Each structure stands twice: as C-alpha cells, then as structure tokens.
Amino acid sequence: MQKDRAQHDPGILSPELDAALRQHARRRLLGRGEQLYAFGSVPDALFCVEEGVLRLSVTSPEGRESVLSMVTQNQWFGEASLFSGEPRGNDAMAIVASAVLIVPAAAVHQLVDHRPDFLLQFLAMMGRRYRMILSRMDDTVLRPLPARLAREVLQAHGRELAAAGPHHPVTLRFSQEEMSQMLGASRQSINRLLKQWERGGAIEVAYRSLTVLDPEALRLLTERDEG
C-alpha cells in the first residue's frame, strides 16, 4: 500500500524509513490557521502530517498568496531546505486542526549517514516534487482551467484511494479558495465549474469538502480538454 501510494504522492517514504523517522519524532498539535513555520525560517527539522491538512504557500510583497501544495496524512515534507541548509522557501500552516510529527535535522542526517539507501529515497522524493512543480507550470501555460481543476481533483482522489483502499465514492477535504490560489484562477471560476460538474453527476459539493461520484467523468474532461 505504501509503495503504491508513493506513485501518486511525493511525500511518501518506504515503511522502513518512515518507521525509523517516527522513532525520533515529537508530536505537535496545531489549531486551524496556526503556522508551523514561516518563509525564511531555519531548516532545523523534517515534518510529517499525522492528522489533518497543512497548506504550503508563498506570499508576494503585495500580499498575494500562492498555494504550492496541500500536505495530507502520512506525507513527509521540509526535506529540501533541510538537506540544502537554506532557509525555508515557503510558509506552512494548518488549514484544519492538525497533528504534526517533527524530526530534528540531526536525527535525519544521522540516519542517512548510516544508510545511503535512505538518502536515495529522499532524493527520489525531491525529484517527484520537482516533477510535480514542472507539470503544474506546464498546465498553467498550456491547459485550460477545466482540465487543470479536474486533474487536481483526480490526483487527490487517487491519493485517498491509495491511502484507504478502493471504495466509492471518495470524499475529499476541499476549499474553493485554496484551489483558486493553487490554480491561479478566481474563486468564482472554480465555483462555476464545480456546480456544472455537480449538475452532471460527477461530484457532490459540500462545505469545505467534495465527494467524487464519477471519477471517469472527470477523466474524460481532462482528455477532452487535452484534445
């Protein structure tokens, strides 16, 4: 299950490395809207979401926020700054009440010093994140909004299936405001598309959640827009 999820999710490590990291972790509880770390802070730890959801974002000098990604249960993050030694390049904030595991940088470095295969896993994880960033940049330039939104929903759907096993339908935590920031579109545009898909029976929208009723219909939307 862990290996399958890693194909959809850049924040998943092998069960062995995951367990080794958790042995050195302390647990921190975050309230909704509470910040885990800020842009420019010292990279002194690696993190994993035990419960809840965190938002990784950057803010322009004018105050406009751009969402980089949502980090969900059992995803590790914060490794790039930890290994490069550079200050954090984003803010991390809980969007719901969350629990985060915090592993000190010294413990992470000690693990990889003794296990080069663990280091390779981190390199692979950073590579997957980089590929996702490039893919999102290409989408922004080359693909229309309906295809981009359908793809984001399908990717979240795939992560949930991999984490919980196959079942139908799948309900996702979903914020239209955060999705609009992630895709560089207006909230009104996101809302209009979701209502259209809901009328067609592909999804069901509720407060801060979205239930996927017909993933194949969303898949056809991406294929049609690609064509």
Coordinates of C-alpha atoms in Angstrom, one line a residue:
M1 CA 0.0 0.0 0.0
Q2 CA 2.8 2.5 0.9
K3 CA 4.7 1.7 -2.3
D4 CA 1.5 2.2 -4.4
R5 CA 0.7 5.5 -2.8
A6 CA 4.2 6.8 -3.4
Q7 CA 3.5 6.7 -7.2
H8 CA 0.7 9.3 -6.6
D9 CA 2.3 11.1 -3.7
P10 CA 5.8 12.7 -3.4
G11 CA 5.6 12.8 0.4
I12 CA 5.6 9.0 1.0
L13 CA 8.7 7.1 2.1
S14 CA 9.3 3.3 2.5
P15 CA 7.8 1.7 5.6
E16 CA 11.3 1.1 7.0
L17 CA 12.4 4.7 6.6
D18 CA 9.1 6.0 7.8
A19 CA 9.3 3.9 11.0
A20 CA 12.9 4.9 11.6
L21 CA 12.0 8.6 11.4
R22 CA 9.0 8.2 13.7
Q23 CA 11.2 6.8 16.4
H24 CA 12.9 10.2 16.6
A25 CA 9.8 12.4 16.3
R26 CA 7.9 14.6 18.7
R27 CA 4.3 15.4 18.2
R28 CA 3.0 19.0 17.9
L29 CA -0.7 20.0 17.8
L30 CA -1.8 22.9 15.5
G31 CA -5.1 24.7 15.6
R32 CA -6.8 25.8 12.4
G33 CA -4.9 28.7 10.9
E34 CA -1.8 28.1 13.1
Q35 CA 1.6 28.3 11.5
L36 CA 4.1 25.5 11.7
Y37 CA 7.0 27.6 10.2
A38 CA 7.4 30.8 8.2
F39 CA 9.3 31.7 5.0
G40 CA 12.9 32.3 5.8
S41 CA 13.0 30.3 9.0
V42 CA 15.9 27.9 9.9
P43 CA 15.5 24.4 8.4
D44 CA 16.0 22.5 11.6
A45 CA 13.6 19.6 11.2
L46 CA 11.7 17.3 8.9
F47 CA 7.9 17.0 9.2
C48 CA 5.1 14.6 8.7
V49 CA 1.3 15.2 8.9
E50 CA -0.1 12.7 11.4
E51 CA -3.6 14.1 11.3
G52 CA -5.2 17.0 9.4
V53 CA -4.0 19.0 6.4
L54 CA -1.3 21.7 6.0
R55 CA -1.0 24.3 3.3
L56 CA 2.4 25.2 1.8
S57 CA 2.3 28.6 0.2
V58 CA 4.3 31.7 -0.7
T59 CA 3.2 35.3 -0.4
S60 CA 4.2 38.1 -2.8
P61 CA 5.4 41.5 -1.5
E62 CA 1.9 42.8 -2.5
G63 CA 0.3 40.3 -0.2
R64 CA -1.0 37.9 -2.8
E65 CA -0.7 34.2 -1.6
S66 CA 0.0 31.4 -4.0
V67 CA -0.6 27.8 -2.7
L68 CA 2.1 25.4 -3.6
S69 CA 0.5 22.2 -2.3
M70 CA -1.6 20.7 0.4
V71 CA 0.1 18.2 2.7
T72 CA -2.1 15.4 4.0
Q73 CA -1.9 12.4 6.4
N74 CA 1.4 10.5 6.4
Q75 CA 3.1 12.8 4.0
W76 CA 6.6 13.9 4.9
F77 CA 7.8 17.4 3.9
G78 CA 10.5 20.0 4.5
E79 CA 13.4 17.9 3.2
A80 CA 14.7 20.2 0.5
S81 CA 15.7 23.0 2.9
L82 CA 16.9 20.5 5.4
F83 CA 19.4 19.0 3.0
S84 CA 20.4 22.2 1.3
G85 CA 20.8 24.2 4.5
E86 CA 19.0 27.2 3.0
P87 CA 16.1 29.0 4.8
R88 CA 12.6 27.7 4.3
G89 CA 11.2 28.9 0.9
N90 CA 7.6 28.8 2.0
D91 CA 5.1 29.1 4.8
A92 CA 3.4 26.1 6.3
M93 CA 0.0 26.5 8.0
A94 CA -2.7 24.1 9.3
I95 CA -6.0 24.6 7.4
V96 CA -7.8 22.3 9.9
A97 CA -6.8 21.2 13.4
S98 CA -3.8 19.0 12.8
A99 CA -1.1 16.9 14.4
V100 CA 2.5 17.1 13.0
L101 CA 5.5 14.8 13.7
I102 CA 8.7 16.8 14.0
V103 CA 12.1 15.0 13.5
P104 CA 15.2 17.1 14.4
A105 CA 17.6 17.7 11.5
A106 CA 20.5 16.0 13.4
A107 CA 18.5 12.7 13.6
V108 CA 17.7 12.8 9.9
H109 CA 21.3 13.4 9.0
Q110 CA 22.4 10.6 11.3
L111 CA 20.0 8.1 9.6
V112 CA 21.1 8.9 6.1
D113 CA 24.8 8.9 7.1
H114 CA 24.5 5.2 8.0
R115 CA 22.0 4.3 5.3
P116 CA 22.8 5.6 1.8
D117 CA 19.6 4.0 0.5
F118 CA 17.6 6.2 2.8
L119 CA 19.3 9.2 1.2
L120 CA 18.4 7.9 -2.2
Q121 CA 14.8 7.8 -1.1
F122 CA 14.9 11.5 -0.1
L123 CA 16.5 12.4 -3.4
A124 CA 13.7 10.5 -5.2
M125 CA 11.1 12.3 -3.2
M126 CA 12.6 15.7 -4.1
G127 CA 12.6 14.6 -7.7
R128 CA 8.9 13.7 -7.6
R129 CA 8.1 17.1 -6.1
Y130 CA 10.2 18.9 -8.8
R131 CA 8.4 16.9 -11.5
M132 CA 5.0 17.9 -10.0
I133 CA 6.0 21.6 -9.9
L134 CA 7.1 21.5 -13.6
S135 CA 3.9 19.7 -14.5
R136 CA 1.8 22.4 -12.8
M137 CA 3.7 25.1 -14.5
D138 CA 3.1 23.5 -17.9
D139 CA -0.6 23.1 -17.0
T140 CA -0.9 26.8 -16.2
V141 CA 0.5 27.8 -19.6
L142 CA -0.8 25.0 -21.8
R143 CA -4.1 23.7 -20.4
P144 CA -7.5 25.3 -19.8
L145 CA -8.9 25.7 -16.3
P146 CA -11.4 22.8 -16.5
A147 CA -8.7 20.3 -17.3
R148 CA -6.4 21.6 -14.6
L149 CA -9.2 21.5 -11.9
A150 CA -10.3 18.1 -13.0
R151 CA -6.7 16.8 -12.8
E152 CA -6.2 18.3 -9.3
V153 CA -9.4 16.6 -8.1
L154 CA -8.4 13.3 -9.7
Q155 CA -4.9 13.4 -8.1
A156 CA -6.4 14.0 -4.7
H157 CA -8.9 11.2 -5.4
G158 CA -6.0 8.8 -6.3
R159 CA -4.2 9.7 -3.1
E160 CA -7.2 8.9 -1.0
L161 CA -7.8 5.6 -2.7
A162 CA -4.2 4.6 -2.2
A163 CA -4.3 5.5 1.4
A164 CA -7.6 4.0 2.4
G165 CA -8.1 1.2 -0.2
P166 CA -10.6 1.2 -3.1
H167 CA -14.1 2.4 -2.2
H168 CA -16.7 4.5 -3.9
P169 CA -17.5 7.4 -3.6
V170 CA -14.5 9.2 -2.1
T171 CA -14.9 12.4 -0.1
L172 CA -12.1 14.9 -0.1
R173 CA -11.3 17.9 2.1
F174 CA -11.7 20.7 -0.4
S175 CA -11.5 24.5 -0.2
Q176 CA -12.5 26.5 -3.3
E177 CA -10.5 29.5 -2.1
E178 CA -7.3 27.4 -1.7
M179 CA -7.9 25.7 -5.0
S180 CA -8.3 29.1 -6.8
Q181 CA -4.9 30.2 -5.3
M182 CA -3.3 27.0 -6.3
L183 CA -4.5 27.2 -9.9
G184 CA -4.2 30.9 -10.3
A185 CA -7.9 31.4 -11.1
S186 CA -10.8 33.2 -9.4
R187 CA -12.9 31.5 -6.8
Q188 CA -16.0 32.3 -8.9
S189 CA -14.5 30.4 -11.9
I190 CA -13.8 27.4 -9.6
N191 CA -17.3 27.5 -8.2
R192 CA -18.9 27.8 -11.6
L193 CA -17.1 24.7 -12.8
L194 CA -17.9 22.7 -9.7
K195 CA -21.6 23.5 -10.0
Q196 CA -21.5 22.4 -13.6
W197 CA -19.9 19.1 -12.8
E198 CA -22.3 18.6 -9.8
R199 CA -25.3 19.0 -12.2
G200 CA -23.7 16.4 -14.4
G201 CA -23.4 13.9 -11.6
A202 CA -19.6 13.7 -11.5
I203 CA -19.2 15.3 -8.0
E204 CA -21.1 16.4 -4.9
V205 CA -20.0 19.7 -3.2
A206 CA -20.5 20.4 0.5
Y207 CA -18.9 22.9 2.9
R208 CA -15.1 22.5 2.6
S209 CA -15.5 19.0 1.1
L210 CA -16.1 17.4 -2.3
T211 CA -17.3 13.9 -3.0
V212 CA -16.2 12.2 -6.2
L213 CA -19.1 10.3 -7.6
D214 CA -17.9 9.5 -11.1
P215 CA -14.1 9.7 -11.5
E216 CA -14.3 8.5 -15.1
A217 CA -16.4 11.6 -16.0
L218 CA -13.6 13.8 -14.6
R219 CA -11.0 11.8 -16.5
L220 CA -12.9 12.4 -19.7
L221 CA -13.0 16.1 -19.0
T222 CA -9.2 16.1 -18.9
E223 CA -8.9 14.1 -22.1
R224 CA -11.4 16.2 -23.9
D225 CA -9.5 19.4 -23.0
E226 CA -6.2 17.9 -23.9
G227 CA -7.6 17.1 -27.3

